[in-house]
mmCIF file of C-alpha atoms and ligand atoms in Angstrom:
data_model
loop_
_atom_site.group_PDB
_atom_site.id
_atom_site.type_symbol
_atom_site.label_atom_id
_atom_site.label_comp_id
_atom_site.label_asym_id
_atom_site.label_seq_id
_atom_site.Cartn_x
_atom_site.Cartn_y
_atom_site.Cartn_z
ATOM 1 C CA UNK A 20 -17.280 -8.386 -30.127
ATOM 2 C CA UNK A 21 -16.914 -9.051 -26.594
ATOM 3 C CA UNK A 22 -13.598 -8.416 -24.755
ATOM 4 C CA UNK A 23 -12.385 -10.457 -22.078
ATOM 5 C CA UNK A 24 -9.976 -9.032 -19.442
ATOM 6 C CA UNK A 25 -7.592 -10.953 -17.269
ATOM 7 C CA UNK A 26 -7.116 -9.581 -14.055
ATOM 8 C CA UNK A 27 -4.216 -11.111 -11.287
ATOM 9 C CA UNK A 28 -4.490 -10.353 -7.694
ATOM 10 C CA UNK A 29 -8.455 -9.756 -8.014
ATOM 11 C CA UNK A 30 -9.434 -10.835 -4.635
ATOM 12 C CA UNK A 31 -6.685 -7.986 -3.544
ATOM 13 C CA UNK A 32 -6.989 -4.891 -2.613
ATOM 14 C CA UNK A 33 -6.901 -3.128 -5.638
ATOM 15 C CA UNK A 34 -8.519 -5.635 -7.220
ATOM 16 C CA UNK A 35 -11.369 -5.887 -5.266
ATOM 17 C CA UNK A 36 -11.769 -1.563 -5.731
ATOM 18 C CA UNK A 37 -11.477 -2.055 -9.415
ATOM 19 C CA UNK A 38 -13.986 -5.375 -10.304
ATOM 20 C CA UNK A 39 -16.910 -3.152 -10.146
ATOM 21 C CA UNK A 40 -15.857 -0.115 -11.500
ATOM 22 C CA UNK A 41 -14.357 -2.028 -14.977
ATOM 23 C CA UNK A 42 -17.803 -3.963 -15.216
ATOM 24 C CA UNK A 43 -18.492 -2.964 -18.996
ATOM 25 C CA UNK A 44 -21.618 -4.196 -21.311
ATOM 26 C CA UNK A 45 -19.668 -6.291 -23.879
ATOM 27 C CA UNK A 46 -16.738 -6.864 -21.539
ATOM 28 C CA UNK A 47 -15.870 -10.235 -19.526
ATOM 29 C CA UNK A 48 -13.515 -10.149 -16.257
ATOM 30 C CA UNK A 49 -11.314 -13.450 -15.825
ATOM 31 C CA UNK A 50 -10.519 -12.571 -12.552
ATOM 32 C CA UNK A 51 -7.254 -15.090 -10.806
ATOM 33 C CA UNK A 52 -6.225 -14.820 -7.292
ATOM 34 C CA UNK A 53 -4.649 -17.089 -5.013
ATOM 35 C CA UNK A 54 -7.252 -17.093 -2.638
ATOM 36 C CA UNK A 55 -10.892 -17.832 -4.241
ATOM 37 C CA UNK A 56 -12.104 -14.460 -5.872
ATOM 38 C CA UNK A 57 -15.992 -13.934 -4.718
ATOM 39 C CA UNK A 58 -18.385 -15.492 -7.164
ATOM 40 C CA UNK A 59 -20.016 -13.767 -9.830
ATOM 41 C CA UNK A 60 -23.002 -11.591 -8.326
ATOM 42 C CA UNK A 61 -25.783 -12.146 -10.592
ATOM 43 C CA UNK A 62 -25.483 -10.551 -14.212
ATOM 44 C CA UNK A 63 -21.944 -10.178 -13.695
ATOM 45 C CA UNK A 64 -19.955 -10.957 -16.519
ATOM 46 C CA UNK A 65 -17.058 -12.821 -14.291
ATOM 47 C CA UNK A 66 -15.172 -16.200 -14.772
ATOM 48 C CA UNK A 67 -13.238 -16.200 -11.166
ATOM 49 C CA UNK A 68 -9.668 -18.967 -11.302
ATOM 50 C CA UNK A 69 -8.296 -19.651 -8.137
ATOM 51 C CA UNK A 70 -4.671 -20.265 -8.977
ATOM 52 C CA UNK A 71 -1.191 -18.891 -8.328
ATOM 53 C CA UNK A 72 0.780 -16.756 -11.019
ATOM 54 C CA UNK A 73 3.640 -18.627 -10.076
ATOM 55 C CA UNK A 74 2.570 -21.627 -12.006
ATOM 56 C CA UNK A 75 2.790 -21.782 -15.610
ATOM 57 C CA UNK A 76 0.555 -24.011 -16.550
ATOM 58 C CA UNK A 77 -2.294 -22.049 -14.809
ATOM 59 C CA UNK A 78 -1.408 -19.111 -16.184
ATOM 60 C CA UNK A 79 -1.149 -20.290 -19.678
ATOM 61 C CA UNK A 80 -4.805 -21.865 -19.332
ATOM 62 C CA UNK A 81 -5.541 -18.276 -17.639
ATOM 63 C CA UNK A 82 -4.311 -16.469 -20.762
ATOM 64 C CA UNK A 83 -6.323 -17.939 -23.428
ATOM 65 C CA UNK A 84 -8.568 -15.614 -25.044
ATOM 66 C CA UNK A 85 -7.663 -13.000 -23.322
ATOM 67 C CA UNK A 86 -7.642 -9.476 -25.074
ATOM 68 C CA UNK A 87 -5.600 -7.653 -22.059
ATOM 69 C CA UNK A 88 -3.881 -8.903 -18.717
ATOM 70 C CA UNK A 89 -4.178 -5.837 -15.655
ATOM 71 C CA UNK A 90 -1.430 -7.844 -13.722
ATOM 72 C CA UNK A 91 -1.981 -6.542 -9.816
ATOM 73 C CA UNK A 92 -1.064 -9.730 -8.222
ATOM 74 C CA UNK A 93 2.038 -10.358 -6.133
ATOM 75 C CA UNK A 94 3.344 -8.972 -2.987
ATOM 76 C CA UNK A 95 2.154 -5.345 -1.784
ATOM 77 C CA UNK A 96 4.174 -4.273 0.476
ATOM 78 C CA UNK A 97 7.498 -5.331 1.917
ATOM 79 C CA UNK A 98 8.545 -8.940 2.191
ATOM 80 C CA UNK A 99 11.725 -11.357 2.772
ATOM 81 C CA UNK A 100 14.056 -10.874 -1.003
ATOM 82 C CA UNK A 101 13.207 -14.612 -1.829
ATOM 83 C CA UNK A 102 9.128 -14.403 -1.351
ATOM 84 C CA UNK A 103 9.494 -10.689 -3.187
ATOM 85 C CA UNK A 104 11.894 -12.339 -6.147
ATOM 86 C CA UNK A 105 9.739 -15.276 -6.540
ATOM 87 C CA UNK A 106 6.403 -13.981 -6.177
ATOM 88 C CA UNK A 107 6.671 -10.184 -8.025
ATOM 89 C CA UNK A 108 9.815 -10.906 -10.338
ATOM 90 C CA UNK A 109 9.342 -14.980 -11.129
ATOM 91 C CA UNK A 110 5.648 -14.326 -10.934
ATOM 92 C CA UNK A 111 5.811 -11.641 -13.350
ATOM 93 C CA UNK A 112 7.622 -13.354 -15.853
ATOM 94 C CA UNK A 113 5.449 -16.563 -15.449
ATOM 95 C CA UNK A 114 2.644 -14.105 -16.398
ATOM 96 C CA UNK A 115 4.458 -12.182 -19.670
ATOM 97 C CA UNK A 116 5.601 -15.576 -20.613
ATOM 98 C CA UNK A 117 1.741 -16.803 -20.387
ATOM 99 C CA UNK A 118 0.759 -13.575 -22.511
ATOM 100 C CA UNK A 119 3.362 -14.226 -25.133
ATOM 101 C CA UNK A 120 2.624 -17.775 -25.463
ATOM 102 C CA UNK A 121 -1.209 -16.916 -25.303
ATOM 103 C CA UNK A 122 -0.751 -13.964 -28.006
ATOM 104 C CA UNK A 123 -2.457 -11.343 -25.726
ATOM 105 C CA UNK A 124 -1.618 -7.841 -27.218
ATOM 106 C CA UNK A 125 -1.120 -5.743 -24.274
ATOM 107 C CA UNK A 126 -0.720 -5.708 -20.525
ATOM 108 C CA UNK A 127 -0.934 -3.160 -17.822
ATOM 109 C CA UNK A 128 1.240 -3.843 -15.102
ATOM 110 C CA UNK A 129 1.060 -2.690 -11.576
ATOM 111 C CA UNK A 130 4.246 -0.799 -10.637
ATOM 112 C CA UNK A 131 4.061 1.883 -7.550
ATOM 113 C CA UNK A 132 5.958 4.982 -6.348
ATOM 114 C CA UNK A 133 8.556 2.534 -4.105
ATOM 115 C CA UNK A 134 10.406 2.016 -7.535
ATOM 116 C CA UNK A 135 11.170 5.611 -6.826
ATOM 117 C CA UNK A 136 10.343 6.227 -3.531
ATOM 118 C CA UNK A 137 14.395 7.219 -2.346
ATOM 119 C CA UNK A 138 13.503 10.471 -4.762
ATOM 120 C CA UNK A 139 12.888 13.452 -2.503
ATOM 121 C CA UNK A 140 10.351 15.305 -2.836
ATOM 122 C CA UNK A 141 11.547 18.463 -2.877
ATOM 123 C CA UNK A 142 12.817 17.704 -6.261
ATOM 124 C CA UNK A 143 9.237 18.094 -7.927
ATOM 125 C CA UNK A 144 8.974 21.310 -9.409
ATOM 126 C CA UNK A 145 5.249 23.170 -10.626
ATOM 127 C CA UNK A 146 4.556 19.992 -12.576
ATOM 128 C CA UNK A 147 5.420 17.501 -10.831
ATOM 129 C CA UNK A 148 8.044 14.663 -10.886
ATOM 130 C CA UNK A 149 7.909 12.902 -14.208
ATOM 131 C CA UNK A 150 6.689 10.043 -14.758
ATOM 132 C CA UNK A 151 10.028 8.446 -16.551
ATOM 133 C CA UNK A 152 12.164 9.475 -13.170
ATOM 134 C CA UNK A 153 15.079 6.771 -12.942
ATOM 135 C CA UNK A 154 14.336 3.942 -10.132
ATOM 136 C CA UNK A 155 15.368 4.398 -6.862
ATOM 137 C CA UNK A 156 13.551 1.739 -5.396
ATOM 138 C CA UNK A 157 13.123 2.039 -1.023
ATOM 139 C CA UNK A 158 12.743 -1.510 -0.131
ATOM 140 C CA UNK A 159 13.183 -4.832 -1.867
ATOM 141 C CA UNK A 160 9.458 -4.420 -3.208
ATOM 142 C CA UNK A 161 10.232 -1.188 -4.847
ATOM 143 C CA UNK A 162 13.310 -3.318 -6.161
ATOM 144 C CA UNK A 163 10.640 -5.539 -7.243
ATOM 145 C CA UNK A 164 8.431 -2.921 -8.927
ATOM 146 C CA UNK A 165 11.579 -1.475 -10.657
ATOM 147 C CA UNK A 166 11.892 -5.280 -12.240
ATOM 148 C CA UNK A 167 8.737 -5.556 -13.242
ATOM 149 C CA UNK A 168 8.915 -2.357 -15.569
ATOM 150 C CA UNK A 169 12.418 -3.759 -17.094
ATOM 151 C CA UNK A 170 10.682 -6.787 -17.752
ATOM 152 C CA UNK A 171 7.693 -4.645 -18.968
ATOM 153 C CA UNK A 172 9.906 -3.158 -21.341
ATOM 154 C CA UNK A 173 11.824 -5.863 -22.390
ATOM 155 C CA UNK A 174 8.863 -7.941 -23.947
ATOM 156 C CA UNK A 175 7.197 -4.518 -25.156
ATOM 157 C CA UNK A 176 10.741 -4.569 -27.240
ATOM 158 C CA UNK A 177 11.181 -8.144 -28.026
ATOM 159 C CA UNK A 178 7.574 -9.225 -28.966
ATOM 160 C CA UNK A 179 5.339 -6.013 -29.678
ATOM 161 C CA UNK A 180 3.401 -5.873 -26.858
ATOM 162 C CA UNK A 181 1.569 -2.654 -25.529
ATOM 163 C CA UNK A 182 2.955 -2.644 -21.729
ATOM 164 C CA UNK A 183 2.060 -0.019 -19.325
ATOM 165 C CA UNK A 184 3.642 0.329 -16.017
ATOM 166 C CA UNK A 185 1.203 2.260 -13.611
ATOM 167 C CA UNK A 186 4.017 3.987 -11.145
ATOM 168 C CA UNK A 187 0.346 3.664 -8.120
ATOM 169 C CA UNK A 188 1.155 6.441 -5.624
ATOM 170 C CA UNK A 189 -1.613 5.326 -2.923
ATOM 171 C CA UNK A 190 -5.069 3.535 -3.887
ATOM 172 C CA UNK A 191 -7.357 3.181 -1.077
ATOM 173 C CA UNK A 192 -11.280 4.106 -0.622
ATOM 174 C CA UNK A 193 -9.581 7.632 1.055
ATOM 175 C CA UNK A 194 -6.148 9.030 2.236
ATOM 176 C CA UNK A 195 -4.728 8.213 5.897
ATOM 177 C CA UNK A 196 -2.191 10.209 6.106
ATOM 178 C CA UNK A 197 -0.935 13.636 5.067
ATOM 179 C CA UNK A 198 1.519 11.819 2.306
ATOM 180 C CA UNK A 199 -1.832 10.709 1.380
ATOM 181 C CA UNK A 200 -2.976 14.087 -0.088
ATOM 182 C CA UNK A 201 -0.162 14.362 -2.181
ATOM 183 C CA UNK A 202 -0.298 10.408 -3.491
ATOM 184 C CA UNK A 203 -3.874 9.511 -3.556
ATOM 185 C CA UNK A 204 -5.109 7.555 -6.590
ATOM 186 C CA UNK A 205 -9.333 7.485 -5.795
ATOM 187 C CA UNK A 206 -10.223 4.314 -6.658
ATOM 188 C CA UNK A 207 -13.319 5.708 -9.462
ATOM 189 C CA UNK A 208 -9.681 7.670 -10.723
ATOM 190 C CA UNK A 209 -8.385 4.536 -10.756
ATOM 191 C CA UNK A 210 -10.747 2.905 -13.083
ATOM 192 C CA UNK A 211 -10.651 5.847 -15.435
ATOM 193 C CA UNK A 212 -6.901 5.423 -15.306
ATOM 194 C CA UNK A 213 -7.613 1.437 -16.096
ATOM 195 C CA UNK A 214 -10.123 2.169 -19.040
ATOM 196 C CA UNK A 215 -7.624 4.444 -20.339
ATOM 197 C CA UNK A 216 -4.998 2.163 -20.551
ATOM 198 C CA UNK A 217 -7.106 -0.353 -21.966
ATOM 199 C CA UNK A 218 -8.760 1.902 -24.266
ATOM 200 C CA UNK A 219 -5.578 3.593 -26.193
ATOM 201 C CA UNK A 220 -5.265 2.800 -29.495
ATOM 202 C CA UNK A 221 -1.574 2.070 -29.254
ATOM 203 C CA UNK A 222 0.432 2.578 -26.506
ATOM 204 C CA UNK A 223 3.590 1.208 -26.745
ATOM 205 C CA UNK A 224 5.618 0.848 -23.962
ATOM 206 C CA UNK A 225 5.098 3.915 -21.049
ATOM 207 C CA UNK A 226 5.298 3.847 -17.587
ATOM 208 C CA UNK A 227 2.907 6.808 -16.281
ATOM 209 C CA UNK A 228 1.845 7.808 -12.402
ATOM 210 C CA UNK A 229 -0.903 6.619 -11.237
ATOM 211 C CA UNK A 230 -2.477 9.840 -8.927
ATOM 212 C CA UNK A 231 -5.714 11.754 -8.569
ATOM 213 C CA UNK A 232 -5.891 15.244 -9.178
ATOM 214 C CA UNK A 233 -4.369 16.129 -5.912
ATOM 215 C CA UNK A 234 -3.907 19.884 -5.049
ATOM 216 C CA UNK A 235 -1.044 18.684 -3.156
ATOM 217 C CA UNK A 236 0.031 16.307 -6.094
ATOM 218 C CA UNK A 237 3.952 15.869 -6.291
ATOM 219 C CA UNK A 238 3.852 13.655 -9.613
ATOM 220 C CA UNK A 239 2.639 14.450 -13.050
ATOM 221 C CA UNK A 240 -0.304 13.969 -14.353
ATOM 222 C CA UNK A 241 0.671 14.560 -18.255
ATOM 223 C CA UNK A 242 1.904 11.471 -19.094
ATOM 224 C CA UNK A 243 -1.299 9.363 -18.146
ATOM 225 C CA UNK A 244 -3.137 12.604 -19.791
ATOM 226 C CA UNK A 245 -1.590 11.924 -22.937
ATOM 227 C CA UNK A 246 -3.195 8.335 -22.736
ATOM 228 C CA UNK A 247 -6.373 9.631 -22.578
ATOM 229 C CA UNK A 248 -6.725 10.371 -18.389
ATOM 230 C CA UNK A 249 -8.845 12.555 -17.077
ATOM 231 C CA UNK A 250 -8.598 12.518 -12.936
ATOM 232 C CA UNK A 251 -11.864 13.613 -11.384
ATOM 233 C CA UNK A 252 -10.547 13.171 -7.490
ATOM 234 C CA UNK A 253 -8.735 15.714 -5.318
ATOM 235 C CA UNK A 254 -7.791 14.181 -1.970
ATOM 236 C CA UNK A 255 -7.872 17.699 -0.576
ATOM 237 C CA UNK A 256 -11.279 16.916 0.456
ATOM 238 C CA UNK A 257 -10.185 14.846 3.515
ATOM 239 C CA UNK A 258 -7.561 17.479 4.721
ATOM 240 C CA UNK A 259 -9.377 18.095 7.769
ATOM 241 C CA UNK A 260 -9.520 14.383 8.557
ATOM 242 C CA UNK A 261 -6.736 12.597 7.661
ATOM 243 C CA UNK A 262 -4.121 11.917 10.460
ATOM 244 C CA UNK A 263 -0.237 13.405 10.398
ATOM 245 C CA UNK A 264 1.750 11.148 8.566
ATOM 246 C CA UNK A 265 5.700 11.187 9.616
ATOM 247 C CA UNK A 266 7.438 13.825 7.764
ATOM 248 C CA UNK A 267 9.767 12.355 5.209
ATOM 249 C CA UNK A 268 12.161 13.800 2.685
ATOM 250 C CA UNK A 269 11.559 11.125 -0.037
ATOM 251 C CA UNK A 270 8.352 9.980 -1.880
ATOM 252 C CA UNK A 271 8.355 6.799 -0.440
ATOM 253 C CA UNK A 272 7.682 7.641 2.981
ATOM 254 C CA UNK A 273 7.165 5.267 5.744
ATOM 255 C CA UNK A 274 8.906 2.734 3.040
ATOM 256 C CA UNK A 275 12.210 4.408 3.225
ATOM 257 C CA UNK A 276 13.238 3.678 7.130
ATOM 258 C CA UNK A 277 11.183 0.567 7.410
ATOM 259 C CA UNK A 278 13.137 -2.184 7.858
ATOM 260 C CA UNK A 279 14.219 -3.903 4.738
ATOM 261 C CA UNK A 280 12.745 -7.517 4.414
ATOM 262 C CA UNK A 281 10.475 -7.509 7.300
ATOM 263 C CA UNK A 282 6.970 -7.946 6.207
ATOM 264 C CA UNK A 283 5.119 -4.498 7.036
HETATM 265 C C1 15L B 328 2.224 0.605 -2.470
HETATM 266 O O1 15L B 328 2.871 0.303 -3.470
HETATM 267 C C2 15L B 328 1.581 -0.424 -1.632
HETATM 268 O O2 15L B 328 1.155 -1.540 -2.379
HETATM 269 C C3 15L B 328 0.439 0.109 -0.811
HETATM 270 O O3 15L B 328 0.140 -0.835 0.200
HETATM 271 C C4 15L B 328 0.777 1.471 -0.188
HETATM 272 O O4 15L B 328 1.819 1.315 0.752
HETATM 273 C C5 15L B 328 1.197 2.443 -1.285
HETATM 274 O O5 15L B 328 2.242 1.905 -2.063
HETATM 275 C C6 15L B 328 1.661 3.785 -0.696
HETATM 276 O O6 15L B 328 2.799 4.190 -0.917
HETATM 277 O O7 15L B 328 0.845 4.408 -0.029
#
C-alpha cells in the first residue's frame, strides 16, 4: 500500500535537505510551504500545496489521506512574540487540529535544542544530556519549541496519537562553528532519524535529540537509539575547518545573549 507523507515547511531549510533523502518506492511526499515548493522532478512521487499552516481550511484539505505529518514549518529562528505565537504555537495547533480532524495516526514535530538551550553544558556528563531535560527555552522561539512539545503531548494524551518531538541540535549540509561539532545533525543522519520515526511500530509520545554521532556530542543519543537510530555522521571531520564559535556556557549558544524578539 502506498504511504503518503505530509511534510510543512518543505521549501525550508530542512525541508529542502530532507525531500530527497525520504524519497521511498511506495511512498508519496505532500509537501506544503508558504512559498511554492519546487515542482516534482520527473519520477518523483510529490504533490507540492502552496498554503499557510495558519489556515485551517488548507490544512484540513492538506491532511486528508495522510498516513504521517513531519511538521517543520514555522519560524526558525528568533522573531517578534506575536509572529512566533501565531506562526509556531497557533500554527501548530492549526496543524494537530487538521491531523485530528483528518485521523492521521502520528506526527513528528520539529522541536530544537533552544527549548533547552539556558542548560549549560557543563551539566552533560559521559552520556550526554538527556533527552527528557526540563525546558529552559533561550529566546521566545525556544519558548515556542517548548509549546509545541506540550501541545505534542497533550493530543498524544487526549486522542492517541504517536507524537515525536525531535529536540534538532544543528542541521545544515556541515558545521560552522565549533558549537557545531558538538550539535551537528548531518542531514543523511537526519533522514535516518526521519525514517526512524516514521518507521516505529509504536511510539507513543517521546521527545528525543536530534544529533549525529558527534565525538564532541553533548546530548544523548539513546533515546532516538531506542527508536530504531543509528547515526552514521561525526562532525569531527570538519574540525580543522570550521570557524571559532563564541564560547558559551549554555547549549543554546549565540541564542542565549541575542536579543530577545529581534529577528536574527
Ligand atoms: C535552530 O533551532 C534553528 O532553527 C537553526 O537555524 C539553528 O540556529 C539551530 O537551531 C542551532 O542551534 O544551530
Amino acid at each position: 500500500m502506498q504511504q503518503r507523507i505530509l511534510i510543512t515547511g518543505a521549501a525550508g531549510g530542512v525541508g529542502t535537505l530532507m525531500r530527497p533523502r525520504l524519497r521511498r518506492e511506495g511512498r508519496v511526499l505532500r509537501l506544503l510551504d508558504r512559498v511554492p515548493p519546487p515542482p516534482a522532478e520527473p519520477g518523483e512521487a510529490v504533490e507540492t500545496i502552496t498554503a499557510d499552516l495558519t489556515d485551517p481550511a488548507a490544512m484540513a484539505e492538506a491532511c486528508e489521506g495522510v498516513d504521517a505529518v513531519i511538521h517543520l514549518g514555522g519560524h526558525s529562528r528568533e522573531n517578534s512574540w506575536e509572529e512566533t505565537l501565531s506562526v509556531n504555537v497557533d500554527g501548530t495547533h492549526t496543524v494537530l487540529e487538521a491531523v485530528r480532524q483528518a485521523g492521521v495516526r502520528r506526527v513528528i514535530l520539529a522541536s530544537s535544542n533552544h527549548a533547552v538551550g539556558f542548560h549549560p553544558i557543563d551539566a552533560a556528563g559521559p552520556n550526554g544530556l538527556p533527552a527528557d531535560l526540563p525546558t529552559r527555552p533561550d529566546t521566545y522561539y525556544g519558548v515556542s519549541k517548548a509549546a509545541i512539545e506540550a501541545l505534542g503531548s497533550l493530543y498524544h494524551s487526549r486522542f492517541g496519537i504517536d507524537v515525536i518531538c525531535i529536540r534538532i541540535g544543528s542541521l545544515f549540509e556541515r558545521p560552522s562553528d565549533v558549537r557545531g561539532l558538538s550539535l551537528w545533525l548531518s542531514p543523511d543522519d537526519g533522514a535516518r532519524l526521519f525514517e526512524a520515526c516514521l518507521s516505529h511500530p509504536s511510539p507513543g509520545y517521546r521527545v528525543i535529540w536530534g544529533v549525529s554521532a558527534n565525538t564532541r556530542r553533548l546530548c544523548s543519543l539513546a533515546e532516538a537509539e531506542d527508536l530504531g537510530y543509528q547515526p552514521q555522521d561525526d562532525a569531527e571531520k570538519f574540525a580543522a575547518e570550521v570557524a571559532d564559535g563564541v564560547p558559551s556556557r549554555y547549549l543554546g549558544g549565540p541564542f542565549t545573549t541575542a536579543l530577545l524578539g529581534e529577528p536574527n
